[in-house]
PDB file of N, CA and C in Angstrom:
ATOM      1  N   PRO Y   1      43.297 -44.465  18.111  1.00 60.00           N
ATOM      2  CA  PRO Y   1      44.288 -43.200  17.824  1.00 60.00           C
ATOM      3  C   PRO Y   1      45.154 -42.209  18.112  1.00 60.00           C
ATOM      4  N   PRO Y   2      45.363 -41.396  17.216  1.00 67.00           N
ATOM      5  CA  PRO Y   2      45.933 -40.165  17.713  1.00 67.00           C
ATOM      6  C   PRO Y   2      45.737 -40.095  18.524  1.00 67.00           C
ATOM      7  N   PRO Y   3      46.855 -39.101  19.949  1.00 71.00           N
ATOM      8  CA  PRO Y   3      48.304 -39.366  19.302  1.00 71.00           C
ATOM      9  C   PRO Y   3      48.805 -41.068  20.141  1.00 71.00           C
ATOM     10  N   PHE Y   4      47.918 -41.469  20.117  1.00 84.00           N
ATOM     11  CA  PHE Y   4      48.116 -43.175  20.786  1.00 84.00           C
ATOM     12  C   PHE Y   4      48.244 -44.268  19.832  1.00 84.00           C
ATOM     13  N   THR Y   5      49.194 -44.065  19.019  1.00 87.00           N
ATOM     14  CA  THR Y   5      49.586 -44.811  18.170  1.00 87.00           C
ATOM     15  C   THR Y   5      50.499 -45.850  18.359  1.00 87.00           C
ATOM     16  N   GLY Y   6      50.654 -46.685  17.822  1.00 90.00           N
ATOM     17  CA  GLY Y   6      51.693 -47.692  18.227  1.00 90.00           C
ATOM     18  C   GLY Y   6      50.587 -49.128  18.954  1.00 90.00           C
ATOM     19  N   VAL Y   7      52.301 -49.920  19.852  1.00 92.00           N
ATOM     20  CA  VAL Y   7      51.182 -50.998  20.277  1.00 92.00           C
ATOM     21  C   VAL Y   7      51.968 -50.297  22.317  1.00 92.00           C
ATOM     22  N   TRP Y   8      50.387 -50.905  22.253  1.00 93.00           N
ATOM     23  CA  TRP Y   8      50.483 -50.652  24.135  1.00 93.00           C
ATOM     24  C   TRP Y   8      50.293 -51.680  24.800  1.00 93.00           C
ATOM     25  N   MET Y   9      50.724 -51.629  25.619  1.00 93.00           N
ATOM     26  CA  MET Y   9      50.472 -52.764  27.061  1.00 93.00           C
ATOM     27  C   MET Y   9      49.896 -51.975  27.948  1.00 93.00           C
ATOM     28  N   GLY Y  10      48.482 -51.753  28.370  1.00 91.00           N
ATOM     29  CA  GLY Y  10      48.066 -50.911  29.560  1.00 91.00           C
ATOM     30  C   GLY Y  10      48.530 -49.588  29.492  1.00 91.00           C
ATOM     31  N   ASP Y  11      49.187 -49.184  30.269  1.00 90.00           N
ATOM     32  CA  ASP Y  11      49.344 -47.345  29.668  1.00 90.00           C
ATOM     33  C   ASP Y  11      51.076 -46.942  29.247  1.00 90.00           C
ATOM     34  N   SER Y  12      51.109 -48.013  29.061  1.00 93.00           N
ATOM     35  CA  SER Y  12      53.029 -48.569  28.605  1.00 93.00           C
ATOM     36  C   SER Y  12      52.940 -48.327  27.322  1.00 93.00           C
ATOM     37  N   LYS Y  13      53.969 -48.569  26.704  1.00 93.00           N
ATOM     38  CA  LYS Y  13      53.894 -47.533  24.797  1.00 93.00           C
ATOM     39  C   LYS Y  13      55.165 -48.684  24.599  1.00 93.00           C
ATOM     40  N   LEU Y  14      54.872 -50.593  23.850  1.00 95.00           N
ATOM     41  CA  LEU Y  14      55.915 -51.177  23.654  1.00 95.00           C
ATOM     42  C   LEU Y  14      56.911 -50.592  22.334  1.00 95.00           C
ATOM     43  N   CYS Y  15      55.636 -50.421  21.512  1.00 93.00           N
ATOM     44  CA  CYS Y  15      56.559 -50.218  20.358  1.00 93.00           C
ATOM     45  C   CYS Y  15      55.532 -48.795  19.339  1.00 93.00           C
ATOM     46  N   ALA Y  16      56.572 -47.850  18.859  1.00 90.00           N
ATOM     47  CA  ALA Y  16      56.143 -46.687  18.000  1.00 90.00           C
ATOM     48  C   ALA Y  16      56.547 -47.123  16.753  1.00 90.00           C
ATOM     49  N   ILE Y  17      54.849 -46.424  16.376  1.00 88.00           N
ATOM     50  CA  ILE Y  17      55.355 -46.691  15.044  1.00 88.00           C
ATOM     51  C   ILE Y  17      55.170 -44.596  14.387  1.00 88.00           C
ATOM     52  N   GLY Y  18      55.947 -44.636  12.689  1.00 86.00           N
ATOM     53  CA  GLY Y  18      55.695 -43.536  13.089  1.00 86.00           C
ATOM     54  C   GLY Y  18      55.760 -43.011  11.146  1.00 86.00           C
ATOM     55  N   VAL Y  19      55.760 -42.000  10.848  1.00 87.00           N
ATOM     56  CA  VAL Y  19      55.724 -41.835   9.656  1.00 87.00           C
ATOM     57  C   VAL Y  19      55.847 -40.254   9.368  1.00 87.00           C
ATOM     58  N   HIS Y  20      56.934 -40.084   7.840  1.00 88.00           N
ATOM     59  CA  HIS Y  20      57.759 -38.711   8.053  1.00 88.00           C
ATOM     60  C   HIS Y  20      57.882 -38.596   6.966  1.00 88.00           C
ATOM     61  N   CYS Y  21      57.166 -36.738   6.223  1.00 91.00           N
ATOM     62  CA  CYS Y  21      56.837 -36.809   4.826  1.00 91.00           C
ATOM     63  C   CYS Y  21      57.864 -35.340   4.867  1.00 91.00           C
ATOM     64  N   GLY Y  22      58.570 -35.257   3.799  1.00 92.00           N
ATOM     65  CA  GLY Y  22      59.198 -34.269   3.734  1.00 92.00           C
ATOM     66  C   GLY Y  22      60.348 -34.068   2.262  1.00 92.00           C
ATOM     67  N   ASN Y  23      60.506 -33.291   1.917  1.00 92.00           N
ATOM     68  CA  ASN Y  23      61.080 -32.955  -0.303  1.00 92.00           C
ATOM     69  C   ASN Y  23      60.721 -34.446  -0.531  1.00 92.00           C
ATOM     70  N   HIS Y  24      59.487 -34.227  -1.004  1.00 92.00           N
ATOM     71  CA  HIS Y  24      58.959 -35.222  -1.559  1.00 92.00           C
ATOM     72  C   HIS Y  24      59.625 -36.880  -0.894  1.00 92.00           C
ATOM     73  N   ILE Y  25      60.078 -37.205  -0.298  1.00 91.00           N
ATOM     74  CA  ILE Y  25      60.064 -38.125   0.408  1.00 91.00           C
ATOM     75  C   ILE Y  25      59.338 -38.692   1.621  1.00 91.00           C
ATOM     76  N   THR Y  26      58.936 -39.720   1.559  1.00 91.00           N
ATOM     77  CA  THR Y  26      58.086 -40.155   2.756  1.00 91.00           C
ATOM     78  C   THR Y  26      58.671 -41.718   3.388  1.00 91.00           C
ATOM     79  N   SER Y  27      59.104 -41.661   4.625  1.00 89.00           N
ATOM     80  CA  SER Y  27      59.226 -43.096   5.909  1.00 89.00           C
ATOM     81  C   SER Y  27      58.937 -42.979   6.565  1.00 89.00           C
ATOM     82  N   HIS Y  28      59.192 -44.315   6.754  1.00 86.00           N
ATOM     83  CA  HIS Y  28      57.937 -44.588   7.930  1.00 86.00           C
ATOM     84  C   HIS Y  28      58.888 -46.034   8.499  1.00 86.00           C
ATOM     85  N   GLY Y  29      58.320 -46.193  10.014  1.00 89.00           N
ATOM     86  CA  GLY Y  29      59.489 -47.232  10.840  1.00 89.00           C
ATOM     87  C   GLY Y  29      58.676 -47.253  11.798  1.00 89.00           C
ATOM     88  N   LEU Y  30      59.663 -48.472  12.826  1.00 89.00           N
ATOM     89  CA  LEU Y  30      58.717 -48.478  13.882  1.00 89.00           C
ATOM     90  C   LEU Y  30      59.923 -48.398  14.705  1.00 89.00           C
ATOM     91  N   ALA Y  31      60.062 -48.809  15.819  1.00 91.00           N
ATOM     92  CA  ALA Y  31      60.816 -49.589  17.080  1.00 91.00           C
ATOM     93  C   ALA Y  31      59.809 -50.289  18.668  1.00 91.00           C
ATOM     94  N   LEU Y  32      60.107 -51.321  17.964  1.00 94.00           N
ATOM     95  CA  LEU Y  32      59.824 -52.325  19.206  1.00 94.00           C
ATOM     96  C   LEU Y  32      60.725 -52.694  20.117  1.00 94.00           C
ATOM     97  N   ASN Y  33      60.282 -51.659  21.416  1.00 95.00           N
ATOM     98  CA  ASN Y  33      61.384 -51.777  22.611  1.00 95.00           C
ATOM     99  C   ASN Y  33      61.690 -53.728  22.495  1.00 95.00           C
ATOM    100  N   CYS Y  34      62.707 -54.022  22.682  1.00 96.00           N
ATOM    101  CA  CYS Y  34      63.209 -55.583  23.048  1.00 96.00           C
ATOM    102  C   CYS Y  34      63.526 -55.772  24.511  1.00 96.00           C
ATOM    103  N   CYS Y  35      64.953 -55.168  24.287  1.00 96.00           N
ATOM    104  CA  CYS Y  35      65.896 -55.154  25.666  1.00 96.00           C
ATOM    105  C   CYS Y  35      66.097 -53.930  25.956  1.00 96.00           C
ATOM    106  N   THR Y  36      65.348 -53.136  25.836  1.00 92.00           N
ATOM    107  CA  THR Y  36      65.722 -51.783  25.684  1.00 92.00           C
ATOM    108  C   THR Y  36      65.615 -50.905  27.301  1.00 92.00           C
ATOM    109  N   ASP Y  37      67.209 -50.413  27.675  1.00 94.00           N
ATOM    110  CA  ASP Y  37      66.963 -49.713  28.959  1.00 94.00           C
ATOM    111  C   ASP Y  37      65.878 -48.282  29.250  1.00 94.00           C
ATOM    112  N   LEU Y  38      65.071 -48.474  29.543  1.00 94.00           N
ATOM    113  CA  LEU Y  38      64.187 -48.157  29.912  1.00 94.00           C
ATOM    114  C   LEU Y  38      64.093 -47.325  31.001  1.00 94.00           C
ATOM    115  N   THR Y  39      65.403 -46.784  31.569  1.00 94.00           N
ATOM    116  CA  THR Y  39      65.644 -45.592  32.652  1.00 94.00           C
ATOM    117  C   THR Y  39      65.424 -44.146  32.068  1.00 94.00           C
ATOM    118  N   TRP Y  40      66.048 -44.613  30.841  1.00 91.00           N
ATOM    119  CA  TRP Y  40      66.422 -43.231  29.845  1.00 91.00           C
ATOM    120  C   TRP Y  40      64.880 -42.449  29.742  1.00 91.00           C
ATOM    121  N   PHE Y  41      64.045 -43.152  30.138  1.00 90.00           N
ATOM    122  CA  PHE Y  41      62.509 -42.390  29.527  1.00 90.00           C
ATOM    123  C   PHE Y  41      61.765 -42.080  31.102  1.00 90.00           C
ATOM    124  N   GLU Y  42      62.684 -41.709  31.931  1.00 89.00           N
ATOM    125  CA  GLU Y  42      62.297 -41.345  33.332  1.00 89.00           C
ATOM    126  C   GLU Y  42      63.095 -40.253  32.909  1.00 89.00           C
ATOM    127  N   HIS Y  43      63.395 -39.262  31.667  1.00 91.00           N
ATOM    128  CA  HIS Y  43      63.744 -38.074  32.056  1.00 91.00           C
ATOM    129  C   HIS Y  43      63.170 -37.463  30.794  1.00 91.00           C
ATOM    130  N   ILE Y  44      62.180 -38.031  29.972  1.00 89.00           N
ATOM    131  CA  ILE Y  44      61.627 -36.959  29.930  1.00 89.00           C
ATOM    132  C   ILE Y  44      60.372 -37.569  29.643  1.00 89.00           C
ATOM    133  N   VAL Y  45      59.295 -36.820  28.471  1.00 87.00           N
ATOM    134  CA  VAL Y  45      57.587 -37.506  28.469  1.00 87.00           C
ATOM    135  C   VAL Y  45      57.734 -38.273  27.336  1.00 87.00           C
ATOM    136  N   PRO Y  46      57.930 -39.414  27.442  1.00 82.00           N
ATOM    137  CA  PRO Y  46      57.693 -40.348  25.871  1.00 82.00           C
ATOM    138  C   PRO Y  46      56.538 -39.493  25.022  1.00 82.00           C
ATOM    139  N   CYS Y  47      56.571 -39.683  24.058  1.00 79.00           N
ATOM    140  CA  CYS Y  47      55.447 -39.459  23.232  1.00 79.00           C
ATOM    141  C   CYS Y  47      55.150 -38.287  23.161  1.00 79.00           C
ATOM    142  N   GLY Y  48      55.661 -37.274  24.148  1.00 83.00           N
ATOM    143  CA  GLY Y  48      54.439 -36.044  24.275  1.00 83.00           C
ATOM    144  C   GLY Y  48      53.608 -36.095  25.632  1.00 83.00           C
ATOM    145  N   LEU Y  49      53.312 -37.280  25.794  1.00 84.00           N
ATOM    146  CA  LEU Y  49      52.241 -38.004  26.703  1.00 84.00           C
ATOM    147  C   LEU Y  49      52.085 -38.052  28.039  1.00 84.00           C
ATOM    148  N   GLU Y  50      51.150 -37.121  28.803  1.00 87.00           N
ATOM    149  CA  GLU Y  50      52.089 -36.316  29.564  1.00 87.00           C
ATOM    150  C   GLU Y  50      51.022 -38.182  31.036  1.00 87.00           C
ATOM    151  N   GLY Y  51      52.032 -39.154  31.686  1.00 88.00           N
ATOM    152  CA  GLY Y  51      51.448 -39.934  32.618  1.00 88.00           C
ATOM    153  C   GLY Y  51      50.926 -41.104  31.821  1.00 88.00           C
ATOM    154  N   LYS Y  52      51.591 -41.663  31.141  1.00 90.00           N
ATOM    155  CA  LYS Y  52      52.176 -42.531  30.274  1.00 90.00           C
ATOM    156  C   LYS Y  52      53.396 -42.809  29.899  1.00 90.00           C
ATOM    157  N   GLY Y  53      53.898 -43.830  29.654  1.00 91.00           N
ATOM    158  CA  GLY Y  53      55.164 -45.013  29.852  1.00 91.00           C
ATOM    159  C   GLY Y  53      55.468 -45.502  28.857  1.00 91.00           C
ATOM    160  N   VAL Y  54      56.629 -46.266  29.061  1.00 94.00           N
ATOM    161  CA  VAL Y  54      57.044 -47.266  28.307  1.00 94.00           C
ATOM    162  C   VAL Y  54      58.016 -48.502  28.789  1.00 94.00           C
ATOM    163  N   THR Y  55      57.535 -49.756  27.907  1.00 96.00           N
ATOM    164  CA  THR Y  55      57.513 -50.706  28.525  1.00 96.00           C
ATOM    165  C   THR Y  55      58.774 -51.643  26.815  1.00 96.00           C
ATOM    166  N   SER Y  56      59.058 -52.648  27.655  1.00 97.00           N
ATOM    167  CA  SER Y  56      59.638 -53.721  26.856  1.00 97.00           C
ATOM    168  C   SER Y  56      59.301 -55.291  26.651  1.00 97.00           C
ATOM    169  N   LEU Y  57      59.310 -55.738  25.566  1.00 97.00           N
ATOM    170  CA  LEU Y  57      59.586 -57.053  25.780  1.00 97.00           C
ATOM    171  C   LEU Y  57      60.012 -58.014  26.886  1.00 97.00           C
ATOM    172  N   SER Y  58      61.551 -57.017  27.269  1.00 97.00           N
ATOM    173  CA  SER Y  58      61.743 -58.271  27.934  1.00 97.00           C
ATOM    174  C   SER Y  58      61.133 -57.378  30.157  1.00 97.00           C
ATOM    175  N   HIS Y  59      61.096 -57.146  29.620  1.00 97.00           N
ATOM    176  CA  HIS Y  59      60.143 -56.100  31.447  1.00 97.00           C
ATOM    177  C   HIS Y  59      58.874 -56.973  30.875  1.00 97.00           C
ATOM    178  N   GLU Y  60      58.237 -56.731  30.175  1.00 96.00           N
ATOM    179  CA  GLU Y  60      56.889 -57.887  30.089  1.00 96.00           C
ATOM    180  C   GLU Y  60      56.600 -59.057  30.676  1.00 96.00           C
ATOM    181  N   LEU Y  61      57.719 -59.530  29.687  1.00 96.00           N
ATOM    182  CA  LEU Y  61      58.041 -60.969  30.031  1.00 96.00           C
ATOM    183  C   LEU Y  61      58.546 -61.686  31.086  1.00 96.00           C
ATOM    184  N   GLY Y  62      59.841 -60.648  31.885  1.00 97.00           N
ATOM    185  CA  GLY Y  62      60.453 -61.155  32.706  1.00 97.00           C
ATOM    186  C   GLY Y  62      61.663 -61.434  32.640  1.00 97.00           C
ATOM    187  N   GLN Y  63      62.025 -61.376  30.802  1.00 97.00           N
ATOM    188  CA  GLN Y  63      62.851 -62.047  30.783  1.00 97.00           C
ATOM    189  C   GLN Y  63      63.815 -61.873  29.840  1.00 97.00           C
ATOM    190  N   ARG Y  64      65.097 -61.992  29.732  1.00 97.00           N
ATOM    191  CA  ARG Y  64      65.548 -61.065  28.653  1.00 97.00           C
ATOM    192  C   ARG Y  64      65.276 -61.601  27.478  1.00 97.00           C
ATOM    193  N   ILE Y  65      64.648 -60.508  26.140  1.00 97.00           N
ATOM    194  CA  ILE Y  65      64.830 -60.702  24.883  1.00 97.00           C
ATOM    195  C   ILE Y  65      65.060 -59.691  24.071  1.00 97.00           C
ATOM    196  N   ALA Y  66      66.092 -60.237  23.459  1.00 97.00           N
ATOM    197  CA  ALA Y  66      66.925 -59.481  22.587  1.00 97.00           C
ATOM    198  C   ALA Y  66      66.362 -59.543  21.255  1.00 97.00           C
ATOM    199  N   VAL Y  67      66.969 -58.456  20.450  1.00 95.00           N
ATOM    200  CA  VAL Y  67      66.237 -58.318  19.007  1.00 95.00           C
ATOM    201  C   VAL Y  67      66.422 -59.477  17.972  1.00 95.00           C
ATOM    202  N   SER Y  68      68.044 -60.475  18.490  1.00 95.00           N
ATOM    203  CA  SER Y  68      67.501 -61.186  17.980  1.00 95.00           C
ATOM    204  C   SER Y  68      66.790 -62.514  18.075  1.00 95.00           C
ATOM    205  N   HIS Y  69      66.133 -62.570  19.276  1.00 95.00           N
ATOM    206  CA  HIS Y  69      65.171 -63.558  19.121  1.00 95.00           C
ATOM    207  C   HIS Y  69      64.404 -63.400  18.558  1.00 95.00           C
ATOM    208  N   VAL Y  70      63.629 -61.589  18.419  1.00 96.00           N
ATOM    209  CA  VAL Y  70      62.080 -61.603  17.356  1.00 96.00           C
ATOM    210  C   VAL Y  70      62.359 -61.235  15.933  1.00 96.00           C
ATOM    211  N   LEU Y  71      63.411 -61.207  15.505  1.00 94.00           N
ATOM    212  CA  LEU Y  71      63.354 -60.103  14.534  1.00 94.00           C
ATOM    213  C   LEU Y  71      62.928 -61.323  13.243  1.00 94.00           C
ATOM    214  N   GLU Y  72      63.531 -62.255  13.151  1.00 94.00           N
ATOM    215  CA  GLU Y  72      62.986 -63.328  12.214  1.00 94.00           C
ATOM    216  C   GLU Y  72      61.671 -63.533  12.210  1.00 94.00           C
ATOM    217  N   PRO Y  73      60.443 -63.866  13.639  1.00 96.00           N
ATOM    218  CA  PRO Y  73      59.161 -64.251  13.689  1.00 96.00           C
ATOM    219  C   PRO Y  73      58.574 -62.820  13.174  1.00 96.00           C
ATOM    220  N   PHE Y  74      59.379 -61.925  13.416  1.00 93.00           N
ATOM    221  CA  PHE Y  74      58.866 -60.209  13.045  1.00 93.00           C
ATOM    222  C   PHE Y  74      58.492 -60.311  11.183  1.00 93.00           C
ATOM    223  N   LEU Y  75      60.221 -60.716  11.394  1.00 94.00           N
ATOM    224  CA  LEU Y  75      59.557 -60.502   9.333  1.00 94.00           C
ATOM    225  C   LEU Y  75      58.909 -61.533   8.681  1.00 94.00           C
ATOM    226  N   ASP Y  76      58.791 -62.561   9.548  1.00 95.00           N
ATOM    227  CA  ASP Y  76      57.830 -63.546   8.700  1.00 95.00           C
ATOM    228  C   ASP Y  76      56.744 -63.134   8.974  1.00 95.00           C
ATOM    229  N   SER Y  77      55.373 -62.750  10.320  1.00 95.00           N
ATOM    230  CA  SER Y  77      54.488 -62.371  10.115  1.00 95.00           C
ATOM    231  C   SER Y  77      54.276 -60.530   9.324  1.00 95.00           C
ATOM    232  N   PHE Y  78      55.382 -60.095   9.504  1.00 91.00           N
ATOM    233  CA  PHE Y  78      55.462 -58.779   8.593  1.00 91.00           C
ATOM    234  C   PHE Y  78      54.634 -59.082   7.064  1.00 91.00           C
ATOM    235  N   GLN Y  79      55.730 -60.061   6.532  1.00 95.00           N
ATOM    236  CA  GLN Y  79      55.291 -60.591   5.162  1.00 95.00           C
ATOM    237  C   GLN Y  79      54.067 -61.222   4.634  1.00 95.00           C
ATOM    238  N   GLU Y  80      53.550 -62.418   5.914  1.00 96.00           N
ATOM    239  CA  GLU Y  80      51.752 -62.473   5.867  1.00 96.00           C
ATOM    240  C   GLU Y  80      51.421 -61.770   5.898  1.00 96.00           C
ATOM    241  N   VAL Y  81      51.000 -60.655   7.154  1.00 93.00           N
ATOM    242  CA  VAL Y  81      49.999 -59.897   6.405  1.00 93.00           C
ATOM    243  C   VAL Y  81      50.232 -58.782   5.819  1.00 93.00           C
ATOM    244  N   PHE Y  82      51.262 -58.339   5.914  1.00 91.00           N
ATOM    245  CA  PHE Y  82      50.899 -57.677   4.353  1.00 91.00           C
ATOM    246  C   PHE Y  82      51.617 -58.108   2.726  1.00 91.00           C
ATOM    247  N   ASP Y  83      51.473 -59.717   2.581  1.00 95.00           N
ATOM    248  CA  ASP Y  83      51.060 -60.371   1.296  1.00 95.00           C
ATOM    249  C   ASP Y  83      52.526 -60.039   0.397  1.00 95.00           C
ATOM    250  N   CYS Y  84      53.691 -59.907   1.360  1.00 93.00           N
ATOM    251  CA  CYS Y  84      54.309 -59.929   0.459  1.00 93.00           C
ATOM    252  C   CYS Y  84      56.198 -60.249   0.416  1.00 93.00           C
ATOM    253  N   SER Y  85      57.206 -60.010   0.006  1.00 93.00           N
ATOM    254  CA  SER Y  85      58.277 -60.287   0.398  1.00 93.00           C
ATOM    255  C   SER Y  85      59.652 -59.428   0.771  1.00 93.00           C
ATOM    256  N   LEU Y  86      60.499 -60.124   1.754  1.00 90.00           N
ATOM    257  CA  LEU Y  86      61.094 -58.632   1.974  1.00 90.00           C
ATOM    258  C   LEU Y  86      62.699 -59.669   1.636  1.00 90.00           C
ATOM    259  N   VAL Y  87      63.325 -58.377   1.204  1.00 87.00           N
ATOM    260  CA  VAL Y  87      64.222 -58.669   0.588  1.00 87.00           C
ATOM    261  C   VAL Y  87      65.400 -57.482   0.928  1.00 87.00           C
ATOM    262  N   SER Y  88      66.096 -57.742   1.966  1.00 80.00           N
ATOM    263  CA  SER Y  88      66.877 -57.674   2.583  1.00 80.00           C
ATOM    264  C   SER Y  88      68.788 -56.830   1.732  1.00 80.00           C
ATOM    265  N   SER Y  89      68.805 -55.767   2.178  1.00 78.00           N
ATOM    266  CA  SER Y  89      69.909 -55.066   1.260  1.00 78.00           C
ATOM    267  C   SER Y  89      71.350 -55.655   1.414  1.00 78.00           C
ATOM    268  N   GLU Y  90      71.651 -56.353   2.137  1.00 73.00           N
ATOM    269  CA  GLU Y  90      72.571 -57.465   2.224  1.00 73.00           C
ATOM    270  C   GLU Y  90      72.565 -58.532   1.281  1.00 73.00           C
ATOM    271  N   ASP Y  91      71.515 -59.207   0.234  1.00 60.00           N
ATOM    272  CA  ASP Y  91      71.121 -60.380   0.119  1.00 60.00           C
ATOM    273  C   ASP Y  91      72.332 -59.898  -1.380  1.00 60.00           C
ATOM    274  N   PRO Y  92      72.810 -60.751  -2.015  1.00 60.00           N
ATOM    275  CA  PRO Y  92      73.400 -60.190  -3.764  1.00 60.00           C
ATOM    276  C   PRO Y  92      72.370 -60.414  -4.429  1.00 60.00           C
ATOM    277  N   GLY Y  93      72.082 -59.447  -5.189  1.00 56.00           N
ATOM    278  CA  GLY Y  93      71.180 -59.326  -6.056  1.00 56.00           C
ATOM    279  C   GLY Y  93      69.455 -58.691  -5.611  1.00 56.00           C
TER     280      GLY Y  93
END
């Protein structure tokens, strides 16, 4: 529940999920930390949550996990869970 939205590994956030509403437009998105440089988070209070941290797939699995490694499986799972078909803006037509 809020404010702990997203995907968590213990006390560390692995994936942030957000929604923004403004000017009659709603946008949403997520940020899955794959191989993020986590040292940047040492200078802020991530998501405004004192005592909580941030992690990444690479950190948790002990090997470099690039976005390119997770993109296709993620999109496949998204389509399955939400029973939809995704169309890339790079696809002609």
